[in-house]
Amino acid sequence: MTKPLDILRIATAQLNPTVGDLSGNVEKAKIAYDDAVRHKADLVLFTELFLSGYPPEDLVLKPSFLKACDDALQEICAITADGGPGIIIGYPRQNGERRHNSIAVIDDGEIIAIRDKVDLPNYGEFDEKRVFDAGDMPGPINFRGVRIGIPICEDIWGDLGVCETLAETGAEILLSPNGSPYYRGKLDIRHQVVLKQVIECELPMIYANQFGGQDELIFDGASFAFNADKSLAFQMSQFEETVSISTWKREDDVWLCSNGPNSVIPDGEEADYRACMHGLRDYVNKNGFKNVVLGLSGGIDSAICAALAVDALGEERLRAVMMPYRYTSELSLKDAADCAKALGCRYDIVQIEEPVQGFLSNLSEMFDGTDEGITEENLQSRTRGTILMAISNKFGSMVVTTGNKSEMSVGYATLYGDMNGGFNPIKDIYKMQVYELSRWRNTQVPPGALGPSGEVIPTSIIDKAPSAELRPDQTDQDSLPPYPALDDILECLVEKEMATDDIVARGHEEAVVHRIEHLLYIAEYKRRQSAPGVKITKKNFGRDRRYPITNRFRDRGN
């Protein structure tokens, strides 16, 4: 009989899988495994549904996809056949008529155990109950004489008692594979969730989280562990693909981490900026776009999107296009040129006077006798949108959309105009946060960024009053409250679902609050047609907030 291990070296693989790229994900797993072998690891812990990529959504309803995932799992089994480290890896599993979010424990070329996720999340960005069946309550797995409990993601977040059951049935240590998306402040919440389980079960826990962008979601990694005595055992880096080794020693029947990484975690503007940057990078690269194009207006939203694009992709993969009209100021022309120069990207100017006048001329008879207004303003935006889409079509460039969350909330964006595009890196960033991120980027270069240091967003862009420049002397505040007030009202309505009376009690005018609520509701049809964008807040538009388009409710209190 083999003596149980008293020292366990665990490699936590914080990797960036791609949904549906089974061969690519297997290759990533093999590279991580080889790294673990070099570091003499006993076990490699991968993340939730790693083989399929997470979240696979309705792909798991396709039998051929599940069969391909099972084939990929057999490839993973083969790499352990020579007696190296064991593997814990997530994959979707067909089990008769049932489908499970599962993990396989592999050793010596064989699957020695399978466990299925018990608690299927059905809130926010998660809707696993519609595609998976819940598993049975698990017991621990004997891996080389160590009884390991493997709660899968929501199994540690919910209240079904999965961790408690594992502890009661003899688990010595808990290893939890996760797919936990980023939002501001999320890591602190993860720490609290794990610490609660550690206290209740009196067992150490490793929390392995994936890294990388998948559509609107960005997974930030930041894997970690707590010892049974509630001390932080190790902390891996955030927004980085890496494999880290932690050494665990059995002392008086308690496993204690004696060695592991201790990374500093970014917060505030740096974390949000890196989330936007990596979300854009992975969306562009995973979907096979060669480069991107955006309209650079001389305003702050397009400027920060240009900076994000250069940081994510490199200056050679961004084409910035200024599309001036008669209302475009000389300052905006200068600011756009200066921003492009600072970033080092290609900069083109395409005049839109002639095409706009062509539309107006062709519509003059139909519009005769009407007042000039928003329709004519929107023609400028739609002309610009058409030009950007033509460039996209001709050169294979993805259009980067540049509207912030404040504008998307109240509908201050033009369908088939400035809303055109494939992805919006600041869709979940309010206007005042755009200013904060811009100031931060002018003084910092985030790790992994490909852009230059120094002032990449001219100070004059940050300092001037925001304007769409669709009519003479226009500013955003002509028709909206000041952005600090607007953003506070919107955060109360969107993230916090507060009653309008409670928002008024914060010091806002009742009429303004009611108007913003109305604008928020009537813009839902626009948001349904908008490009996806990186989730940064706890409640983004799309996955998290699903309001009806047809909606006559208005909160008017008592």
Coordinates of C-alpha atoms in Angstrom, one line a residue:
M1 CA 0.0 0.0 0.0
T2 CA 1.4 3.4 -1.0
K3 CA 2.0 5.8 1.9
P4 CA -0.2 8.9 1.7
L5 CA 1.5 12.1 0.8
D6 CA 2.5 14.4 3.6
I7 CA 3.7 17.1 1.1
L8 CA 1.5 18.1 -1.8
R9 CA 2.7 20.5 -4.5
I10 CA -0.2 21.9 -6.4
A11 CA 0.0 23.8 -9.6
T12 CA -2.9 26.2 -10.1
A13 CA -3.4 26.8 -13.8
Q14 CA -4.9 30.3 -14.3
L15 CA -5.3 30.2 -18.0
N16 CA -7.2 31.9 -20.8
P17 CA -9.3 29.3 -22.6
T18 CA -11.4 30.0 -25.7
V19 CA -15.0 28.8 -25.9
G20 CA -15.2 26.1 -28.5
D21 CA -11.5 25.9 -29.3
L22 CA -11.0 22.4 -27.9
S23 CA -7.7 21.8 -29.6
G24 CA -6.3 25.1 -28.5
N25 CA -7.5 24.6 -24.9
V26 CA -5.9 21.1 -24.8
E27 CA -2.7 22.6 -26.1
K28 CA -2.8 25.2 -23.3
A29 CA -3.4 22.4 -20.8
K30 CA -0.4 20.5 -22.1
I31 CA 1.9 23.5 -21.8
A32 CA 0.7 24.1 -18.3
Y33 CA 1.2 20.5 -17.5
D34 CA 4.8 20.5 -18.8
D35 CA 5.4 23.5 -16.6
A36 CA 4.0 21.7 -13.6
V37 CA 6.3 18.7 -14.3
R38 CA 9.4 20.9 -14.4
H39 CA 8.4 22.3 -11.0
K40 CA 7.8 18.8 -9.6
A41 CA 4.1 19.3 -8.9
D42 CA 1.9 16.4 -7.7
L43 CA -1.4 17.8 -9.0
V44 CA -2.5 20.4 -11.6
L45 CA -5.7 22.3 -10.8
F46 CA -7.5 23.7 -13.9
T47 CA -10.6 25.9 -13.8
E48 CA -14.3 25.3 -14.4
L49 CA -15.2 23.9 -17.8
F50 CA -11.7 24.6 -19.0
L51 CA -11.8 22.2 -21.9
S52 CA -14.9 23.7 -23.5
G53 CA -14.1 27.3 -22.4
Y54 CA -16.5 29.1 -20.1
P55 CA -19.3 29.9 -20.4
P56 CA -20.2 27.6 -23.3
E57 CA -23.9 28.6 -23.1
D58 CA -26.1 26.7 -25.6
L59 CA -23.1 25.0 -27.2
V60 CA -23.6 22.2 -24.6
L61 CA -27.0 21.5 -26.1
K62 CA -25.3 20.2 -29.2
P63 CA -24.4 16.4 -28.8
S64 CA -21.5 16.7 -31.2
F65 CA -19.9 19.4 -29.0
L66 CA -20.2 17.2 -25.9
K67 CA -18.7 14.3 -27.8
A68 CA -15.8 16.6 -28.9
C69 CA -15.2 17.6 -25.3
D70 CA -15.1 14.0 -24.2
D71 CA -12.5 13.3 -26.9
A72 CA -10.5 16.2 -25.7
L73 CA -10.6 14.8 -22.2
Q74 CA -9.1 11.5 -23.5
E75 CA -6.2 13.6 -24.9
I76 CA -5.7 15.1 -21.4
C77 CA -5.7 11.6 -19.9
A78 CA -2.9 10.5 -22.2
I79 CA -0.5 13.2 -21.0
T80 CA -0.6 11.7 -17.5
A81 CA 0.1 8.2 -18.6
D82 CA 3.9 8.4 -17.7
G83 CA 3.3 8.9 -14.1
G84 CA 3.6 12.7 -13.8
P85 CA 1.3 15.0 -11.8
G86 CA -2.4 14.3 -11.6
I87 CA -5.0 16.6 -13.1
I88 CA -8.3 18.2 -12.1
I89 CA -10.0 19.7 -15.1
G90 CA -13.4 21.0 -15.9
Y91 CA -15.5 19.9 -18.9
P92 CA -19.2 19.5 -19.9
R93 CA -20.4 15.9 -19.6
Q94 CA -23.2 14.0 -21.1
N95 CA -24.6 11.5 -18.6
G96 CA -27.4 9.6 -20.3
E97 CA -30.2 12.1 -20.8
R98 CA -28.6 14.6 -18.4
R99 CA -25.8 17.2 -18.9
H100 CA -23.5 18.2 -16.2
N101 CA -20.9 20.9 -15.5
S102 CA -18.3 18.5 -14.3
I103 CA -14.7 17.9 -13.3
A104 CA -12.5 14.9 -14.0
V105 CA -9.7 13.8 -11.7
I106 CA -7.0 12.1 -13.7
D107 CA -4.0 10.1 -12.6
D108 CA -1.7 7.7 -14.4
G109 CA -3.6 8.0 -17.6
E110 CA -7.0 7.1 -16.1
I111 CA -10.0 9.1 -14.9
I112 CA -10.1 8.1 -11.2
A113 CA -13.2 10.2 -10.3
I114 CA -15.8 12.5 -11.8
R115 CA -17.8 15.1 -9.8
D116 CA -20.7 17.2 -11.1
K117 CA -21.6 20.7 -10.0
V118 CA -24.5 20.7 -7.6
D119 CA -25.5 24.3 -7.2
L120 CA -26.3 25.8 -10.7
P121 CA -26.3 29.6 -10.7
N122 CA -29.3 31.3 -12.2
Y123 CA -28.8 35.0 -11.7
G124 CA -27.0 38.0 -13.2
E125 CA -24.8 36.7 -16.0
F126 CA -25.4 33.1 -15.1
D127 CA -28.2 30.9 -16.4
E128 CA -26.8 27.4 -16.0
K129 CA -30.1 25.8 -15.0
R130 CA -31.3 26.1 -18.6
V131 CA -28.5 24.0 -20.0
F132 CA -27.2 21.8 -17.2
D133 CA -28.6 19.3 -14.7
A134 CA -27.6 19.5 -11.0
G135 CA -25.2 16.8 -9.8
D136 CA -25.5 14.7 -6.7
M137 CA -24.0 15.8 -3.4
P138 CA -20.3 14.9 -3.7
G139 CA -17.9 13.1 -1.4
P140 CA -14.1 13.5 -1.3
I141 CA -11.8 11.9 -3.8
N142 CA -8.7 9.8 -2.7
F143 CA -5.8 11.2 -4.6
R144 CA -2.5 9.5 -3.7
G145 CA -3.8 9.0 -0.1
V146 CA -5.1 12.6 0.3
R147 CA -8.9 13.0 0.6
I148 CA -9.7 16.0 -1.6
G149 CA -13.0 17.8 -1.8
I150 CA -13.8 19.5 -5.1
P151 CA -16.7 22.0 -4.9
I152 CA -17.2 23.6 -8.3
C153 CA -17.7 27.4 -8.3
E154 CA -21.3 28.1 -7.2
D155 CA -21.0 25.1 -4.8
I156 CA -19.0 27.4 -2.5
W157 CA -21.2 30.5 -3.1
G158 CA -24.6 28.9 -2.5
D159 CA -26.2 27.5 0.6
L160 CA -26.7 23.9 -0.3
G161 CA -24.1 22.7 2.1
V162 CA -21.7 21.2 -0.5
C163 CA -18.5 22.2 1.4
E164 CA -20.1 21.1 4.7
T165 CA -20.9 17.7 3.2
L166 CA -17.4 17.3 1.9
A167 CA -15.9 18.1 5.3
E168 CA -18.3 15.7 7.1
T169 CA -17.4 12.9 4.8
G170 CA -13.7 13.2 5.4
A171 CA -12.2 15.8 3.0
E172 CA -8.8 17.1 4.2
I173 CA -8.5 20.0 1.7
L174 CA -10.9 21.8 -0.7
L175 CA -9.8 22.6 -4.3
S176 CA -12.4 24.8 -6.1
P177 CA -12.3 25.3 -9.9
N178 CA -14.1 28.5 -10.8
G179 CA -15.2 30.7 -13.7
S180 CA -15.9 33.9 -11.8
P181 CA -16.2 37.1 -14.0
Y182 CA -14.8 40.4 -12.9
Y183 CA -16.7 43.3 -11.6
R184 CA -15.4 46.2 -9.5
G185 CA -14.6 44.9 -6.0
K186 CA -15.3 41.2 -6.8
L187 CA -12.0 39.8 -5.4
D188 CA -12.9 41.0 -1.9
I189 CA -16.2 39.3 -2.2
R190 CA -14.5 36.0 -3.3
H191 CA -12.2 36.2 -0.3
Q192 CA -15.2 36.6 2.0
V193 CA -17.1 33.7 0.4
V194 CA -14.1 31.4 0.7
L195 CA -13.2 32.5 4.2
K196 CA -16.8 31.8 5.3
Q197 CA -16.5 28.2 4.1
V198 CA -13.0 27.8 5.6
I199 CA -14.3 28.9 9.0
E200 CA -17.4 26.6 8.8
C201 CA -15.6 23.6 7.5
E202 CA -12.2 24.1 9.3
L203 CA -10.5 23.1 6.1
P204 CA -8.1 25.0 3.8
M205 CA -9.3 25.9 0.3
I206 CA -7.7 26.8 -3.0
Y207 CA -9.8 29.0 -5.3
A208 CA -8.7 28.6 -9.0
N209 CA -10.2 31.2 -11.3
Q210 CA -9.8 31.5 -15.1
F211 CA -8.4 34.5 -16.9
G212 CA -9.4 36.2 -20.2
G213 CA -12.3 37.7 -22.1
Q214 CA -15.4 35.9 -23.4
D215 CA -17.8 38.2 -25.1
E216 CA -19.0 40.7 -22.5
L217 CA -17.3 38.9 -19.6
I218 CA -13.8 39.4 -18.4
F219 CA -12.3 36.8 -16.0
D220 CA -9.6 38.3 -13.9
G221 CA -7.9 35.3 -12.5
A222 CA -6.5 36.4 -9.1
S223 CA -6.6 32.8 -7.8
F224 CA -5.8 32.4 -4.1
A225 CA -6.0 30.1 -1.1
F226 CA -6.8 30.3 2.6
N227 CA -5.3 28.1 5.3
A228 CA -7.6 26.4 7.8
D229 CA -6.5 29.0 10.4
K230 CA -8.1 31.7 8.2
S231 CA -4.8 33.2 7.0
L232 CA -4.3 34.0 3.3
A233 CA -2.1 31.1 2.0
F234 CA -1.3 32.6 -1.4
Q235 CA -2.5 35.2 -3.8
M236 CA -1.9 34.9 -7.6
S237 CA -1.8 37.9 -9.9
Q238 CA -4.8 39.5 -11.5
F239 CA -5.3 39.9 -15.3
E240 CA -2.5 37.5 -16.1
E241 CA -2.2 34.0 -17.6
T242 CA 0.1 32.1 -15.3
V243 CA 0.7 28.8 -13.5
S244 CA 1.7 29.0 -9.9
I245 CA 3.0 26.3 -7.5
S246 CA 2.0 26.1 -3.9
T247 CA 3.5 23.7 -1.4
W248 CA 1.2 22.1 1.2
K249 CA 2.4 20.2 4.2
R250 CA 0.4 17.9 6.5
E251 CA 1.0 18.8 10.1
D252 CA -1.1 17.1 12.8
D253 CA -3.6 16.1 10.2
V254 CA -4.0 19.7 9.0
W255 CA -2.8 20.8 5.6
L256 CA -0.8 24.1 5.7
C257 CA 0.6 26.1 2.8
S258 CA 4.3 26.6 3.3
N259 CA 5.1 28.3 0.0
G260 CA 3.1 30.1 -2.7
P261 CA 2.9 33.4 -4.7
N262 CA 2.1 36.7 -3.0
S263 CA 1.0 39.0 -5.7
V264 CA -0.1 42.6 -5.3
I265 CA -3.6 43.1 -6.6
P266 CA -4.5 46.4 -8.4
D267 CA -7.6 48.3 -7.4
G268 CA -9.6 51.3 -8.5
E269 CA -8.9 52.7 -11.9
E270 CA -6.0 50.3 -12.7
A271 CA -8.2 47.2 -12.3
D272 CA -11.1 48.7 -14.4
Y273 CA -8.7 49.8 -17.1
R274 CA -7.0 46.5 -17.4
A275 CA -10.4 44.7 -17.5
C276 CA -11.4 46.9 -20.4
M277 CA -8.1 46.4 -22.2
H278 CA -8.0 42.7 -21.9
G279 CA -11.7 42.4 -22.7
L280 CA -11.1 44.3 -26.0
R281 CA -7.9 42.4 -26.8
D282 CA -9.6 39.0 -26.4
Y283 CA -12.7 39.9 -28.3
V284 CA -10.7 41.1 -31.2
N285 CA -8.2 38.3 -31.2
K286 CA -10.5 35.4 -30.4
N287 CA -12.8 36.4 -33.2
G288 CA -10.1 36.7 -35.7
F289 CA -10.0 40.4 -36.5
K290 CA -6.8 41.7 -38.0
N291 CA -7.2 45.2 -36.7
V292 CA -9.7 47.8 -35.6
V293 CA -11.0 51.2 -36.6
L294 CA -12.7 53.9 -34.7
G295 CA -14.0 57.5 -35.1
L296 CA -11.7 59.8 -33.3
S297 CA -13.7 63.0 -32.7
G298 CA -11.5 64.9 -30.3
G299 CA -13.8 64.0 -27.4
I300 CA -12.9 62.0 -24.3
D301 CA -14.8 58.8 -25.1
S302 CA -13.2 58.1 -28.4
A303 CA -9.8 59.2 -27.0
I304 CA -9.9 56.7 -24.2
C305 CA -11.1 54.0 -26.6
A306 CA -8.2 54.7 -28.9
A307 CA -5.8 54.4 -25.9
L308 CA -7.4 51.1 -24.9
A309 CA -7.2 49.8 -28.5
V310 CA -3.5 50.7 -28.8
D311 CA -2.8 49.3 -25.3
A312 CA -4.7 46.1 -26.2
L313 CA -3.5 45.5 -29.8
G314 CA -0.6 47.8 -30.6
E315 CA -0.5 51.0 -32.6
E316 CA -0.2 49.3 -35.9
R317 CA -3.6 47.6 -35.5
L318 CA -5.6 50.8 -34.9
R319 CA -6.8 53.2 -37.6
A320 CA -8.3 56.4 -36.2
V321 CA -10.6 58.4 -38.4
M322 CA -11.6 62.0 -37.9
M323 CA -14.8 62.8 -39.8
P324 CA -15.3 66.6 -39.5
Y325 CA -18.4 68.5 -40.5
R326 CA -19.2 72.3 -40.4
Y327 CA -19.8 72.1 -36.6
T328 CA -16.5 70.4 -35.8
S329 CA -14.3 72.9 -33.9
E330 CA -10.7 73.6 -34.7
L331 CA -9.9 72.5 -31.1
S332 CA -11.5 69.1 -31.8
L333 CA -9.5 68.7 -35.0
K334 CA -6.3 69.6 -33.1
D335 CA -7.1 67.3 -30.1
A336 CA -7.9 64.3 -32.3
A337 CA -4.6 64.8 -34.3
D338 CA -2.6 65.2 -31.1
C339 CA -4.2 62.1 -29.5
A340 CA -3.4 60.0 -32.6
K341 CA 0.2 61.3 -32.7
A342 CA 0.7 60.5 -29.0
L343 CA -0.6 57.0 -29.4
G344 CA 1.4 56.4 -32.7
C345 CA -1.6 55.0 -34.6
R346 CA -2.7 55.7 -38.2
Y347 CA -4.8 58.8 -38.5
D348 CA -7.1 59.6 -41.5
I349 CA -9.5 62.5 -42.1
V350 CA -12.6 61.9 -44.1
Q351 CA -14.8 65.0 -44.7
I352 CA -18.6 64.3 -44.4
E353 CA -20.0 67.7 -45.7
E354 CA -20.7 66.3 -49.1
P355 CA -22.5 63.1 -48.1
V356 CA -24.5 64.8 -45.4
Q357 CA -25.6 67.5 -47.8
G358 CA -26.4 64.8 -50.4
F359 CA -28.8 63.2 -47.9
L360 CA -30.4 66.5 -47.0
S361 CA -30.8 67.4 -50.7
N362 CA -32.5 64.1 -51.5
L363 CA -34.8 64.5 -48.5
S364 CA -35.5 68.2 -49.0
E365 CA -38.9 67.7 -50.7
M366 CA -40.1 65.3 -48.1
F367 CA -38.8 67.5 -45.2
D368 CA -40.2 70.7 -46.7
G369 CA -42.1 72.7 -44.2
T370 CA -40.5 71.0 -41.1
D371 CA -38.1 72.4 -38.6
E372 CA -34.5 71.4 -38.6
G373 CA -33.6 69.4 -35.5
I374 CA -32.5 66.0 -34.2
T375 CA -33.1 64.3 -37.6
E376 CA -30.5 66.5 -39.3
E377 CA -28.1 66.0 -36.4
N378 CA -28.5 62.3 -36.5
L379 CA -27.8 62.3 -40.3
Q380 CA -24.2 63.5 -39.4
S381 CA -23.8 60.6 -36.9
R382 CA -25.2 58.1 -39.4
T383 CA -23.0 59.3 -42.1
R384 CA -20.0 58.8 -39.9
G385 CA -21.3 55.3 -38.9
T386 CA -21.6 54.4 -42.6
I387 CA -18.1 55.5 -43.4
L388 CA -16.7 53.5 -40.5
M389 CA -18.6 50.4 -41.6
A390 CA -17.4 50.8 -45.2
I391 CA -13.8 50.9 -43.9
S392 CA -14.5 47.8 -41.8
N393 CA -16.0 46.1 -44.8
K394 CA -13.1 47.0 -47.1
F395 CA -10.2 46.2 -44.8
G396 CA -11.6 43.6 -42.4
S397 CA -11.3 46.0 -39.4
M398 CA -13.6 45.7 -36.5
V399 CA -15.3 49.0 -35.6
V400 CA -14.7 49.9 -32.0
T401 CA -17.9 51.6 -30.6
T402 CA -17.1 54.4 -28.2
G403 CA -20.3 55.3 -26.2
N404 CA -20.1 55.3 -22.4
K405 CA -22.7 53.9 -19.9
S406 CA -24.2 57.3 -19.1
E407 CA -25.0 57.8 -22.8
M408 CA -26.2 54.3 -23.3
S409 CA -28.5 54.6 -20.2
V410 CA -30.4 57.7 -21.4
G411 CA -30.3 56.9 -25.2
Y412 CA -27.9 59.7 -26.1
A413 CA -26.5 57.6 -29.0
T414 CA -27.6 57.2 -32.5
L415 CA -28.7 53.8 -33.9
Y416 CA -26.9 53.0 -37.1
G417 CA -24.6 55.9 -36.4
D418 CA -22.2 56.2 -33.5
M419 CA -23.7 53.0 -32.1
N420 CA -22.3 51.1 -35.1
G421 CA -19.5 48.6 -34.3
G422 CA -18.5 45.2 -33.1
F423 CA -17.4 45.9 -29.5
N424 CA -17.5 48.7 -27.0
P425 CA -14.7 48.7 -24.3
I426 CA -16.4 51.5 -22.2
K427 CA -20.0 50.4 -22.5
D428 CA -20.2 49.7 -18.7
I429 CA -18.2 52.8 -17.7
Y430 CA -20.0 55.9 -16.6
K431 CA -18.9 59.3 -17.9
M432 CA -17.2 60.5 -14.8
Q433 CA -15.3 57.2 -14.6
V434 CA -14.2 57.8 -18.2
Y435 CA -12.5 61.0 -16.9
E436 CA -10.9 59.2 -14.0
L437 CA -9.6 56.4 -16.2
S438 CA -8.2 59.0 -18.7
R439 CA -6.3 60.9 -16.0
W440 CA -5.0 57.6 -14.6
R441 CA -3.8 56.4 -18.0
N442 CA -1.9 59.6 -18.6
T443 CA 0.3 58.8 -15.6
Q444 CA 0.4 55.0 -15.7
V445 CA 1.0 52.2 -18.2
P446 CA -0.7 49.1 -17.1
P447 CA 1.1 45.7 -17.1
G448 CA 0.7 44.0 -20.5
A449 CA -0.2 47.2 -22.3
L450 CA 1.4 47.7 -25.8
G451 CA 0.9 51.5 -25.9
P452 CA 3.4 54.3 -25.0
S453 CA 3.9 56.0 -21.7
G454 CA 3.2 59.6 -21.0
E455 CA 0.2 61.8 -21.9
V456 CA -1.7 59.8 -24.5
I457 CA -5.0 61.7 -24.0
P458 CA -4.4 65.4 -24.4
T459 CA -5.2 67.4 -21.3
S460 CA -7.4 69.8 -23.4
I461 CA -9.7 66.8 -24.2
I462 CA -10.1 66.1 -20.5
D463 CA -10.6 69.8 -19.6
K464 CA -13.1 70.9 -22.2
A465 CA -16.9 70.6 -21.9
P466 CA -18.2 67.4 -23.6
S467 CA -20.1 67.9 -26.9
A468 CA -21.3 65.9 -29.8
E469 CA -20.8 68.9 -32.0
L470 CA -23.9 68.3 -34.1
R471 CA -25.0 71.9 -33.9
P472 CA -23.4 75.3 -33.2
D473 CA -22.1 75.7 -29.6
Q474 CA -23.7 72.4 -28.4
T475 CA -22.7 70.8 -25.1
D476 CA -24.0 67.7 -23.4
Q477 CA -25.4 69.7 -20.5
D478 CA -27.8 71.5 -22.8
S479 CA -30.2 68.6 -22.4
L480 CA -28.8 66.5 -19.5
P481 CA -28.0 67.3 -15.9
P482 CA -24.3 67.7 -15.0
Y483 CA -22.6 64.3 -15.3
P484 CA -21.8 63.9 -11.6
A485 CA -25.5 64.2 -10.8
L486 CA -26.6 62.1 -13.9
D487 CA -24.2 59.3 -13.0
D488 CA -25.4 59.2 -9.4
I489 CA -29.0 59.0 -10.5
L490 CA -28.2 56.3 -13.0
E491 CA -26.2 54.2 -10.6
C492 CA -29.1 54.4 -8.2
L493 CA -31.6 53.3 -10.9
V494 CA -29.5 50.7 -12.7
E495 CA -27.1 49.1 -10.2
K496 CA -29.1 49.6 -7.0
E497 CA -32.7 49.5 -8.3
M498 CA -33.6 52.3 -5.9
A499 CA -37.1 53.9 -5.7
T500 CA -37.2 57.4 -7.2
D501 CA -38.3 58.9 -3.9
D502 CA -35.1 57.5 -2.3
I503 CA -33.0 59.0 -5.1
V504 CA -34.7 62.4 -4.6
A505 CA -33.8 62.1 -0.9
R506 CA -30.2 62.1 -1.9
G507 CA -30.5 65.7 -3.0
H508 CA -31.7 65.4 -6.6
E509 CA -34.6 67.3 -8.1
E510 CA -37.7 65.1 -8.4
A511 CA -38.5 66.2 -12.0
V512 CA -34.9 65.4 -13.1
V513 CA -35.0 62.0 -11.5
H514 CA -38.3 61.2 -13.2
R515 CA -37.1 62.4 -16.5
I516 CA -33.9 60.3 -16.3
E517 CA -35.9 57.2 -15.3
H518 CA -38.1 57.8 -18.4
L519 CA -35.1 58.2 -20.7
L520 CA -33.6 55.0 -19.2
Y521 CA -36.8 53.0 -20.0
I522 CA -37.4 54.3 -23.5
A523 CA -33.8 53.7 -24.6
E524 CA -34.1 49.9 -23.9
Y525 CA -34.8 49.2 -27.6
K526 CA -31.5 50.9 -28.5
R527 CA -29.5 48.9 -26.0
R528 CA -30.9 45.7 -27.4
Q529 CA -29.3 46.6 -30.7
S530 CA -26.0 47.8 -29.3
A531 CA -22.6 46.2 -29.5
P532 CA -21.4 44.0 -26.6
G533 CA -19.0 45.6 -24.2
V534 CA -16.9 44.7 -21.2
K535 CA -18.8 44.1 -17.9
I536 CA -17.2 46.3 -15.2
T537 CA -20.0 47.0 -12.8
K538 CA -22.1 44.5 -10.9
K539 CA -25.0 45.1 -13.3
N540 CA -24.2 45.8 -16.9
F541 CA -26.7 46.2 -19.8
G542 CA -27.3 42.9 -21.5
R543 CA -26.5 39.9 -19.4
D544 CA -27.3 41.4 -16.0
R545 CA -30.2 43.9 -16.6
R546 CA -33.0 42.5 -18.7
Y547 CA -35.8 45.0 -18.8
P548 CA -38.7 44.8 -21.3
I549 CA -38.7 47.1 -24.3
T550 CA -42.4 47.7 -24.1
N551 CA -42.8 49.0 -20.5
R552 CA -45.2 51.7 -19.3
F553 CA -44.3 51.5 -15.6
R554 CA -42.9 54.7 -14.1
D555 CA -42.0 54.9 -10.4
R556 CA -43.9 58.0 -9.0
G557 CA -43.8 57.0 -5.4
N558 CA -46.9 57.4 -3.1

